[in-house]
mmCIF file of C-alpha atoms in Angstrom:
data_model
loop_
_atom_site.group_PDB
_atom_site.id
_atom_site.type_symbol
_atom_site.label_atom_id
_atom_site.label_comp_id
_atom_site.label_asym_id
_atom_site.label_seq_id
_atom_site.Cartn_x
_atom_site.Cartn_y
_atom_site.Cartn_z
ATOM 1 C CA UNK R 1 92.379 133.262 13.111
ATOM 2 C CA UNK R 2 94.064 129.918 14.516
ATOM 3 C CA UNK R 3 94.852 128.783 11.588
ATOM 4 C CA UNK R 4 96.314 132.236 10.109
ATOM 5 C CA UNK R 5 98.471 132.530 13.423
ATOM 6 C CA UNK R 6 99.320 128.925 12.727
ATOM 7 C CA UNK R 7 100.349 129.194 9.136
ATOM 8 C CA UNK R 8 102.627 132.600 10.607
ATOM 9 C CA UNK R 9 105.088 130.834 13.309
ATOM 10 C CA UNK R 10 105.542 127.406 11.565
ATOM 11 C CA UNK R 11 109.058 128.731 10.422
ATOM 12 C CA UNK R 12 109.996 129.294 13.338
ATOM 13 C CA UNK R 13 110.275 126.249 14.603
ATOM 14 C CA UNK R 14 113.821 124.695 14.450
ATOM 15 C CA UNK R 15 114.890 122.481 11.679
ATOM 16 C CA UNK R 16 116.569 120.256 14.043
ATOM 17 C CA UNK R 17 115.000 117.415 15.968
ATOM 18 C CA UNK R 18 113.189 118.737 18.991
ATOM 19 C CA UNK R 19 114.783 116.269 21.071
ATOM 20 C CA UNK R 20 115.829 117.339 24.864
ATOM 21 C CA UNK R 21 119.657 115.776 24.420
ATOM 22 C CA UNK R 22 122.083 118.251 24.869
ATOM 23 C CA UNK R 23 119.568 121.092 26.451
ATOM 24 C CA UNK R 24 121.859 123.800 27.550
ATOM 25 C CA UNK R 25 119.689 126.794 27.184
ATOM 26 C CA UNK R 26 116.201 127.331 28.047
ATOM 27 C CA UNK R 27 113.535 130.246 28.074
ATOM 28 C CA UNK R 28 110.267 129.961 30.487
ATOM 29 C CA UNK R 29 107.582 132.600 29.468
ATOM 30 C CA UNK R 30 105.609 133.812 31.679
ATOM 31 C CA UNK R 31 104.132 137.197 31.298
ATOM 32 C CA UNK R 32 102.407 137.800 34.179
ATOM 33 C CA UNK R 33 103.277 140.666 36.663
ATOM 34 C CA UNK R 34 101.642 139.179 40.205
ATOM 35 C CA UNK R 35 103.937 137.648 42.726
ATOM 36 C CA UNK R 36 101.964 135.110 43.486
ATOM 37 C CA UNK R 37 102.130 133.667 39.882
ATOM 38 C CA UNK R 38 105.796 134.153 39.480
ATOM 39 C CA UNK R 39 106.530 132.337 42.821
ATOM 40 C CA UNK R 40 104.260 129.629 41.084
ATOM 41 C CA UNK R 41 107.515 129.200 38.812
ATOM 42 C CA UNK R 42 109.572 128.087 41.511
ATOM 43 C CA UNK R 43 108.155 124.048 41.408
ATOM 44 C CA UNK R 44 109.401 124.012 37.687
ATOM 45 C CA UNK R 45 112.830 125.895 37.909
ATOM 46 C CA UNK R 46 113.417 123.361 40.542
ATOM 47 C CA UNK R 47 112.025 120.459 38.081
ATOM 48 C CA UNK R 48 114.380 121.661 35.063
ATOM 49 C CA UNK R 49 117.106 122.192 37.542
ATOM 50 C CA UNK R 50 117.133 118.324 38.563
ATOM 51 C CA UNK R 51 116.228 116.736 35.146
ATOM 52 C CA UNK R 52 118.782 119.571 33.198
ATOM 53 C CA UNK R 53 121.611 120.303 35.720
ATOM 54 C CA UNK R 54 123.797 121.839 33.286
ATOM 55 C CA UNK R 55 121.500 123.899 31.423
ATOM 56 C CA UNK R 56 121.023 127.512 32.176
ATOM 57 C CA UNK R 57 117.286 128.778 32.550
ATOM 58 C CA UNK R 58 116.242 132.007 31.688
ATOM 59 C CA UNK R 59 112.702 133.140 32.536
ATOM 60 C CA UNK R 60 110.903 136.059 30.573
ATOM 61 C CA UNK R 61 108.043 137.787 32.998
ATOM 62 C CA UNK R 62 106.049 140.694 32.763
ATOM 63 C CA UNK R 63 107.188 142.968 35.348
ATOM 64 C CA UNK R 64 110.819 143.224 35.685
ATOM 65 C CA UNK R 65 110.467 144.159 39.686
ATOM 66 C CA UNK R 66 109.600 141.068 40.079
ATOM 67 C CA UNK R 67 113.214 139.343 39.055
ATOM 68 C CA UNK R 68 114.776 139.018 42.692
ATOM 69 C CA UNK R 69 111.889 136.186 43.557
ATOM 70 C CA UNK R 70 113.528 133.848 41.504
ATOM 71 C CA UNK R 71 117.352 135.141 43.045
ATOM 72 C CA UNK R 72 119.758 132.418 44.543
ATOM 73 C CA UNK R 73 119.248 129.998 41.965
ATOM 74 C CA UNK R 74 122.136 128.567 39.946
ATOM 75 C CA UNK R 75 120.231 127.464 37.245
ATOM 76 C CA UNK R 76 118.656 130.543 36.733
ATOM 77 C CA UNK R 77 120.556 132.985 34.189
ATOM 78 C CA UNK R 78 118.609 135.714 33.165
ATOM 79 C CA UNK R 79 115.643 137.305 34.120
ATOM 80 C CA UNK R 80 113.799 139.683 31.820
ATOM 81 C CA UNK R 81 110.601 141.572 32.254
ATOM 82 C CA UNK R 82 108.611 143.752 30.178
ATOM 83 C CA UNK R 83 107.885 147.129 31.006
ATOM 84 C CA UNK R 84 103.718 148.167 30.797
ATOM 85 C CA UNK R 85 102.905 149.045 27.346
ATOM 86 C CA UNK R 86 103.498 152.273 26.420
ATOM 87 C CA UNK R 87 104.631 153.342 22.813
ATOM 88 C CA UNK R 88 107.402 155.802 24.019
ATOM 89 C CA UNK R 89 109.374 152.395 25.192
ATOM 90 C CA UNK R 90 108.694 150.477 21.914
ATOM 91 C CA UNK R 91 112.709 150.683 21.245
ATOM 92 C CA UNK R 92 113.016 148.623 24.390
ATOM 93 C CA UNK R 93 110.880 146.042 23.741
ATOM 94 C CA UNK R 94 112.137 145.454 20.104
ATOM 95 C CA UNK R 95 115.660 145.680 22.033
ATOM 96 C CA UNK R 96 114.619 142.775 24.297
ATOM 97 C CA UNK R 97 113.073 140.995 21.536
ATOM 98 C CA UNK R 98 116.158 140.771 19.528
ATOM 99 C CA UNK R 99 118.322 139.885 22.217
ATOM 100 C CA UNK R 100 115.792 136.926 23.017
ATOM 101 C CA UNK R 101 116.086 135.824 19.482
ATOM 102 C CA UNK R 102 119.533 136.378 19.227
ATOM 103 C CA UNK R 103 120.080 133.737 22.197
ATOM 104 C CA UNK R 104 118.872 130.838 19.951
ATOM 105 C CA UNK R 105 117.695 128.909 22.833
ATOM 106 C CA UNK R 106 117.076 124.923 22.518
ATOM 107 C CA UNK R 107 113.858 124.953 24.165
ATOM 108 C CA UNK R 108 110.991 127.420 25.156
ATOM 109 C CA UNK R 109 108.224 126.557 27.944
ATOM 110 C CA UNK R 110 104.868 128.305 27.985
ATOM 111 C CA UNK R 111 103.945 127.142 31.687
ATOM 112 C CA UNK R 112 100.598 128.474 31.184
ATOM 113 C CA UNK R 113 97.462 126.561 30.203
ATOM 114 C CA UNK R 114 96.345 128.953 27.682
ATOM 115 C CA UNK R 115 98.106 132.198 27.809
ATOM 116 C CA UNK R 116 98.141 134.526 24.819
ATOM 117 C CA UNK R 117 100.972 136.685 25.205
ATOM 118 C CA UNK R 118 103.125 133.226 26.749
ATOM 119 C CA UNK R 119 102.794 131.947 23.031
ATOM 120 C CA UNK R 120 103.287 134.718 21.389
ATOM 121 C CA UNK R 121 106.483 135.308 23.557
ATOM 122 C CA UNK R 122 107.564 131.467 22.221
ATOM 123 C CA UNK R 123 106.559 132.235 18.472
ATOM 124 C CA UNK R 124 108.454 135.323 18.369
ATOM 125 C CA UNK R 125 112.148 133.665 19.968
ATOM 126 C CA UNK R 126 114.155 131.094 17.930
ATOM 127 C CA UNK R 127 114.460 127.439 20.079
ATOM 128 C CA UNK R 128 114.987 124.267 18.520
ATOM 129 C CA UNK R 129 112.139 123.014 20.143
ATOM 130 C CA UNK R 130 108.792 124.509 21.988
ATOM 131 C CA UNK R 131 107.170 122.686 24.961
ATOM 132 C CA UNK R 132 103.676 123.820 26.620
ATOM 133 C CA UNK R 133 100.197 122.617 27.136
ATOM 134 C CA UNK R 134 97.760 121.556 24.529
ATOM 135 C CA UNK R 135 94.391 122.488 24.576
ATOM 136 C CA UNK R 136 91.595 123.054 21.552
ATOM 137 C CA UNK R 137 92.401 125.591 19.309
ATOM 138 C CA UNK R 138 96.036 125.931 20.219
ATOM 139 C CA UNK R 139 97.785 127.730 17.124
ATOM 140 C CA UNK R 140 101.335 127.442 18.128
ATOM 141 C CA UNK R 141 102.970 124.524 16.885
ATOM 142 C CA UNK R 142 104.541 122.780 19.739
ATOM 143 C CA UNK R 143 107.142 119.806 19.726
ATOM 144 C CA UNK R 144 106.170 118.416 23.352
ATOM 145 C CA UNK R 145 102.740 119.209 23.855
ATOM 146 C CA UNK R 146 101.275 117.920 26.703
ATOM 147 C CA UNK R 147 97.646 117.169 27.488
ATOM 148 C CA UNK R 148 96.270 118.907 30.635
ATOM 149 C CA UNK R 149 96.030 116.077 33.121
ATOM 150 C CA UNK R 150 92.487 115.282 34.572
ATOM 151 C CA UNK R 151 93.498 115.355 38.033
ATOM 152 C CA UNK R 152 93.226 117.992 39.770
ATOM 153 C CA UNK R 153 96.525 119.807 40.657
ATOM 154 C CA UNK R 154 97.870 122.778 42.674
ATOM 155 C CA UNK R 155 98.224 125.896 40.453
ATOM 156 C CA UNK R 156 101.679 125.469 41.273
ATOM 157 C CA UNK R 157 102.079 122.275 40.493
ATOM 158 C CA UNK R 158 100.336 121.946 36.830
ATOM 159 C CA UNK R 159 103.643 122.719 34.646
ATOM 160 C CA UNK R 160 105.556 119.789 36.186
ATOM 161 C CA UNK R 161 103.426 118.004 33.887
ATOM 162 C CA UNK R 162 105.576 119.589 30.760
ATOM 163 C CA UNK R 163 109.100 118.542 32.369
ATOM 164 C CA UNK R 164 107.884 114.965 32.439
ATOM 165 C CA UNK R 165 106.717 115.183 28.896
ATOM 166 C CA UNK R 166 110.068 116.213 27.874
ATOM 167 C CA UNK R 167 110.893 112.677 28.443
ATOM 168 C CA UNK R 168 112.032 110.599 31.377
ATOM 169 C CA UNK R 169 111.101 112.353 35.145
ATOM 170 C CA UNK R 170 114.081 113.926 37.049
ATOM 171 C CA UNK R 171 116.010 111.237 38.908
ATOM 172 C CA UNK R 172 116.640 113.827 41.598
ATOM 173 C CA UNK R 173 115.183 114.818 44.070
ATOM 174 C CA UNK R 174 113.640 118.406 43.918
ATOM 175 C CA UNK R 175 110.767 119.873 46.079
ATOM 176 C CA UNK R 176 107.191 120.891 44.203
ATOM 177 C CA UNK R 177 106.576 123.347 46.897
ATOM 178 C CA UNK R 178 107.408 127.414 46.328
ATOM 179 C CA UNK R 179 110.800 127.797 46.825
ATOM 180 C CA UNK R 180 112.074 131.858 47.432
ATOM 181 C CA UNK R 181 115.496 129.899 48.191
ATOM 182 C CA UNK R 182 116.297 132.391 50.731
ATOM 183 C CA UNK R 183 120.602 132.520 51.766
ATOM 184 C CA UNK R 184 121.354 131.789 55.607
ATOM 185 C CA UNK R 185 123.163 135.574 54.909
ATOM 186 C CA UNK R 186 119.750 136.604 53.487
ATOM 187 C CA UNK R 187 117.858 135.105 56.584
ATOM 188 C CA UNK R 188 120.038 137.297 59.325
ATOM 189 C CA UNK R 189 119.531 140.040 57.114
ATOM 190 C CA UNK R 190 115.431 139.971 57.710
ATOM 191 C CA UNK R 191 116.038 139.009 61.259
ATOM 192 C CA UNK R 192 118.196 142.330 62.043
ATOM 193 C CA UNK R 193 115.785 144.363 60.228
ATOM 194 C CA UNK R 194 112.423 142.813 61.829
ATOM 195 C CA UNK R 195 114.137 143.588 65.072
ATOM 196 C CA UNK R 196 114.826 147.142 64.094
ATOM 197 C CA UNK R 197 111.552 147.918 62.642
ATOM 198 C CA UNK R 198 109.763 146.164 65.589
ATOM 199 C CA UNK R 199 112.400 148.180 67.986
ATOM 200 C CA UNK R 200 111.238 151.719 66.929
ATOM 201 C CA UNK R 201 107.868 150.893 68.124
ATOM 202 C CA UNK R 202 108.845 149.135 71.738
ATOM 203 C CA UNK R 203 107.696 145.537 70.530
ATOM 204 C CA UNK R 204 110.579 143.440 70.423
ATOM 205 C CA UNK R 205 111.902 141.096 72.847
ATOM 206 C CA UNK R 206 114.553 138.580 72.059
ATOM 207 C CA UNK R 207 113.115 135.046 72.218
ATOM 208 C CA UNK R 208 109.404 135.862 71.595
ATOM 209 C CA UNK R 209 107.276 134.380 69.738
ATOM 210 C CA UNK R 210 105.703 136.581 66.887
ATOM 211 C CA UNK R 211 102.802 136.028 64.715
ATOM 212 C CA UNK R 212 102.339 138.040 61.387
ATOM 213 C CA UNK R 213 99.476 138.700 59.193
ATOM 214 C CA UNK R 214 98.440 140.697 56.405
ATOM 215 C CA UNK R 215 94.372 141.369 55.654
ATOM 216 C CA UNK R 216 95.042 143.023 52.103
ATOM 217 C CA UNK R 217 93.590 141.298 49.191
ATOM 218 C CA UNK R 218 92.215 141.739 45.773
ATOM 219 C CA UNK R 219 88.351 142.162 45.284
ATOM 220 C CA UNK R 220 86.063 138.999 46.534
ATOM 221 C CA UNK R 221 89.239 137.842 48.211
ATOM 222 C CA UNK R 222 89.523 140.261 50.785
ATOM 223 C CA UNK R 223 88.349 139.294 54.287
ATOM 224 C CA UNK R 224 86.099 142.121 55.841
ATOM 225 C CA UNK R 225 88.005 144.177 58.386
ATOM 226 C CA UNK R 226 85.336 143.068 61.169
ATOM 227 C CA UNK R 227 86.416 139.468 60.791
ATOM 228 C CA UNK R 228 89.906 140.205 61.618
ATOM 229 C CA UNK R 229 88.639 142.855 64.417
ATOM 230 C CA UNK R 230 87.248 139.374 66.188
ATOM 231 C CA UNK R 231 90.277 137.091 64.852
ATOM 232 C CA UNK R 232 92.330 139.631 66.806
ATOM 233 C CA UNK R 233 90.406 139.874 70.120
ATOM 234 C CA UNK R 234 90.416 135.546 70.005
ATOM 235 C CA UNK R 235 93.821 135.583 69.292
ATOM 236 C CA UNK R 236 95.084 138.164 71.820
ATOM 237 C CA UNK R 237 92.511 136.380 74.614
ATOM 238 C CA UNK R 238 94.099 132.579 73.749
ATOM 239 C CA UNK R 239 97.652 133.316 73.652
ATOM 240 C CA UNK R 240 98.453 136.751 75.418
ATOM 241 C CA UNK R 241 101.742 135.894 75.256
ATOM 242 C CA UNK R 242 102.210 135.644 71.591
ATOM 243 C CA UNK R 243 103.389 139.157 69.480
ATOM 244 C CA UNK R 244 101.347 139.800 66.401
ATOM 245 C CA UNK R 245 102.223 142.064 63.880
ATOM 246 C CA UNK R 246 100.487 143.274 60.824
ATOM 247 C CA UNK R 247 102.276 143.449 57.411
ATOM 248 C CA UNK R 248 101.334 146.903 55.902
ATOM 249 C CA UNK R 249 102.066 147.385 51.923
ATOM 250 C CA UNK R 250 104.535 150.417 51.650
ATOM 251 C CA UNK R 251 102.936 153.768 51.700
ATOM 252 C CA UNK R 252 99.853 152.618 53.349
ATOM 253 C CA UNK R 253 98.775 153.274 56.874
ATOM 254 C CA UNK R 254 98.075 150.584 59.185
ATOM 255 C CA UNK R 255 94.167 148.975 59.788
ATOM 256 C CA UNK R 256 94.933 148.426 63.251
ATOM 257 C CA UNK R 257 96.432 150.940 65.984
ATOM 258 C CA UNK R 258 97.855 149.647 68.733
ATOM 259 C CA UNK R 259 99.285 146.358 66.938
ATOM 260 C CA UNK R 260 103.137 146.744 65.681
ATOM 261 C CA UNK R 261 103.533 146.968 62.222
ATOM 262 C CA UNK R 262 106.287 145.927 59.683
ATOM 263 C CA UNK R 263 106.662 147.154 56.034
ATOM 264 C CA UNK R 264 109.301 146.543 53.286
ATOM 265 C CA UNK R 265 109.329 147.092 48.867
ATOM 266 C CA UNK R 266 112.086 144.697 48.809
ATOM 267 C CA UNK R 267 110.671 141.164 48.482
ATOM 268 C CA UNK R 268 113.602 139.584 49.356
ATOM 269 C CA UNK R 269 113.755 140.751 52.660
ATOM 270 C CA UNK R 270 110.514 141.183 53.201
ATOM 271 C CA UNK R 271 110.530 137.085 52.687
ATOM 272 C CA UNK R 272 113.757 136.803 55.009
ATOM 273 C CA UNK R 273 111.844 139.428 57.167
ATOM 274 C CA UNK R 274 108.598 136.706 57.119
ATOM 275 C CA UNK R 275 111.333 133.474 57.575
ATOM 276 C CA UNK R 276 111.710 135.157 61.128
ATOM 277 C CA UNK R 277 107.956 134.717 62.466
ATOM 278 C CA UNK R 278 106.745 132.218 63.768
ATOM 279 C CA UNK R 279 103.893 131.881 62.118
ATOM 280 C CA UNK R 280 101.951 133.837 59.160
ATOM 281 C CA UNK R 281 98.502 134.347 58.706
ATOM 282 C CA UNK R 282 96.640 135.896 55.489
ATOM 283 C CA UNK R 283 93.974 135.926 53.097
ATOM 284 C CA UNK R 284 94.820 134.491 49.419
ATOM 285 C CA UNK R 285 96.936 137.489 48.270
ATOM 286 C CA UNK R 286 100.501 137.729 47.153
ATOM 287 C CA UNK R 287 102.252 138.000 50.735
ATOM 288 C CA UNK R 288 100.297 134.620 51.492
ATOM 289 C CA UNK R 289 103.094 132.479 48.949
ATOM 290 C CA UNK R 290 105.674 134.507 49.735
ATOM 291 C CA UNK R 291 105.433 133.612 53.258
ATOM 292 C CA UNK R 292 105.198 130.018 52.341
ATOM 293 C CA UNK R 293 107.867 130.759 49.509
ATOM 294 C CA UNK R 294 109.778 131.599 52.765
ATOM 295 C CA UNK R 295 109.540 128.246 54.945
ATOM 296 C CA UNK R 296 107.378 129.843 57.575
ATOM 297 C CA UNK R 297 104.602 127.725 58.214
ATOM 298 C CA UNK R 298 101.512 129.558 56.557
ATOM 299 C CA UNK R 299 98.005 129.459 57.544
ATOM 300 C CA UNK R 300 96.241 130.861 54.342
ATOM 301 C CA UNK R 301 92.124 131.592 54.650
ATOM 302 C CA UNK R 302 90.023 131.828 51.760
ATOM 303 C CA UNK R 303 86.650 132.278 50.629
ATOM 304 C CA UNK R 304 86.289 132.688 46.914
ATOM 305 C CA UNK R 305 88.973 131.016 45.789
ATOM 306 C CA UNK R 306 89.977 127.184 45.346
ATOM 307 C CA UNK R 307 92.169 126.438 48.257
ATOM 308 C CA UNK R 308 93.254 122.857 46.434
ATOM 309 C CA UNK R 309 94.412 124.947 43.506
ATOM 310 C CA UNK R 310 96.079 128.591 45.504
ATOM 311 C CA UNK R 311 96.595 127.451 49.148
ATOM 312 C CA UNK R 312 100.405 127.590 50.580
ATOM 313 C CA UNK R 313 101.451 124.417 50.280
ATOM 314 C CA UNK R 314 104.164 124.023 52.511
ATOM 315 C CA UNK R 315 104.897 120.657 55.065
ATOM 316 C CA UNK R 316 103.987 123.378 57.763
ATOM 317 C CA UNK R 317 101.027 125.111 55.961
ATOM 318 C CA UNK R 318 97.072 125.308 56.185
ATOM 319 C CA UNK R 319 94.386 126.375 54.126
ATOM 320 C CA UNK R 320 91.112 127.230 56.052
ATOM 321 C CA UNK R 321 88.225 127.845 54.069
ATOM 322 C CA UNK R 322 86.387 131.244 56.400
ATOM 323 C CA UNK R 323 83.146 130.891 54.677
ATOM 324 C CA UNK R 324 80.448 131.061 57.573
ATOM 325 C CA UNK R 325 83.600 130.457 59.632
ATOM 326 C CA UNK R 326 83.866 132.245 63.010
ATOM 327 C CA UNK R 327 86.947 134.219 63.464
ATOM 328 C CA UNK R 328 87.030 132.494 67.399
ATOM 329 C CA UNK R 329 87.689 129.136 65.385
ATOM 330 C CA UNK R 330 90.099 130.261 62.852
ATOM 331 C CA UNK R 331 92.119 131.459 66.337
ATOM 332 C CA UNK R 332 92.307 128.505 67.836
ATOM 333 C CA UNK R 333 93.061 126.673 64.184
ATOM 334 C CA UNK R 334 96.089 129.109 64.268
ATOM 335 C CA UNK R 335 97.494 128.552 67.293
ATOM 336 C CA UNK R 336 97.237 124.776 67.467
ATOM 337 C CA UNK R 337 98.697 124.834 63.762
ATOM 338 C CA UNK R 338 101.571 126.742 65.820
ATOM 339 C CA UNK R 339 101.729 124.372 68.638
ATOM 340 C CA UNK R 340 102.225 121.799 65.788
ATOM 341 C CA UNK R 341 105.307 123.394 64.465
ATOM 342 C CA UNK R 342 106.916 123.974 67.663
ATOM 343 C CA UNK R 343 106.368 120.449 68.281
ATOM 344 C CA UNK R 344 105.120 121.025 72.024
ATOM 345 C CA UNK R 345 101.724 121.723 74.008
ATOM 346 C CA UNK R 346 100.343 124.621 74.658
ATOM 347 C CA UNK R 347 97.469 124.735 77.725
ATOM 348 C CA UNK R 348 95.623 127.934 76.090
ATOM 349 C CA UNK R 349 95.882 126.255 72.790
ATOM 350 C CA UNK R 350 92.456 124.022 72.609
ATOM 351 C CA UNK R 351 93.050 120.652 72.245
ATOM 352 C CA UNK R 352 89.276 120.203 70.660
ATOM 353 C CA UNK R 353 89.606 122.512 67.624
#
């Protein structure tokens, strides 16, 4: 089948050398419709923009809703998505696929280790040149394929790996942390309307400060309810003077009564809406990077998953790995984490965690 596939795209791979001089237009596949994996985009968008400052990005995803994460970015042209499948909207998908190949970009990037539908998105556009990971039994010819590197490396992280394969490392600066490159407009914006929201249910006070979490997450992931019953009672008994407030998906009711809730579809503001707390707290879920996407510091827990490879990794972040963890412990992890940020000491925060 490889070598079938293999035999089908060689043609259409530009007759030009795949060299990266003169890059102006490039197309990152990713078709992948979680939030967490598009904000995993954001290291590499900031990679091409330093080592291709002129060139304009566009990024092809799998859920169009998704677009506004990668908002605010100058590099960034256009973002496409593809609807689900559904053979009522095939015009629109061969619509988007000739406009892709009408674009004749110089270079396409599968990020992806070994995603199907990311090489099949490269095959199928014409670039002068193809850049992605190479692993055994790849079948799309690429012109910079780059080995997987034996050390281990944040999800996030990995594709930086292809920019410095397309020659020499980015002289400037840029930062390999999610970046939702939120607008100091944007910011006010989520302030006003976490002070609204929080208003309607008689929990806001200027100047307080205000820890969020969120306890939704997908299958093994998910923290029982019971464990953040007790993480509540620790945290309300160690710092009574600290707000929290539970993040509630829209259209669902909230797990606990009596705690102020917030809720927003837009991620954008929900992330300016986060950039307001003063702390987040979650399992590994979506919210979890956009939070960190967001610059506020992010304690993520985990128990299934590789914290090296998913955790926030922000300057201000912390992974904490719950497994046979007492929810008393993860409290006082929190607040001290807190007391770190704001730079100061706290008397109810332990000093012994």
């Amino acid at each position: 089948m490889n070598s079938v596939l293999r035999r089908c795209v060689r043609p259409f791979i530009g007759t030009e050398e795949a060299g990266t001089s003169g890059v102006e237009r490039i197309l990152v596949c990713r078709l992948n419709r979680r939030l967490g994996n598009v904000l995993f985009l954001t290291p590499l968008l900031n990679a091409l923009e330093a080592k291709f400052p002129r060139a304009k990005v566009d990024v092809l995803l799998g859920d169009a809703s998704l677009a506004p994460l990668l908002g605010n970015r100058p590099n960034v042209g256009e973002v496409f998505g593809l609807e689900k499948w559904n053979y009522r909207k095939m015009g629109q998908l061969v619509g988007l696929l000739r406009r892709l190949r009408r674009a004749h970009y110089d270079l396409t990037i599968d990020p992806s280790v070994n995603s199907f539908s990311g090489r099949v998105a490269c095959a199928l556009v014409h670039a002068k040149a193809r850049a992605g990971f190479e692993f055994p039994g790849q079948w799309l010819p690429l012109d910079h394929p780059v080995p997987l590197s034996k050390e281990h490396l944040h999800s996030a992280r990995v594709p930086l790996a292809i920019v410095a394969g397309l020659g020499t490392y980015p002289n400037a600066v840029f930062e390999a942390r999610l970046d939702l490159r939120l607008s100091a407009q944007e910011r006010e914006e989520g302030a006003r309307e976490l002070a609204s929201q929080l208003s309607a249910q008689n929990a806001w006070r200027s100047g307080e400060r205000i820890i969020g979490f969120f306890t939704g997450a997908r299958d093994a992931k998910a923290i029982p309810e019971s464990w953040w019953t007790g993480w509540i009672a620790a945290m309300r008994e160690r710092a009574p003077d600290v707000r929290l407030v539970q993040l509630v998906p829209p259209g669902a009711g909230a797990n606990f009564p009596g705690i102020p809730s917030i809720v927003c579809a837009d991620y954008r503001l929900l992330g300016a809406m986060l950039a307001n707390l003063s702390l987040f707290v979650s399992a590994d879920t979506g919210p979890m990077h956009l939070a960190s996407a967001a610059r506020v510091p992010t304690v993520g827990l985990f128990n299934v998953t590789n914290p090296a490879s998913y955790g926030p990794i922000g300057a201000d972040d912390e992974a904490i790995v719950v497994t046979g963890v007492e929810p008393e412990q993860v409290a006082e992890r929190a607040l001290r984490r807190l007391a770190l940020v704001l730079g100061r000491s706290d008397a109810r925060i332990p000093a012994d965690v």
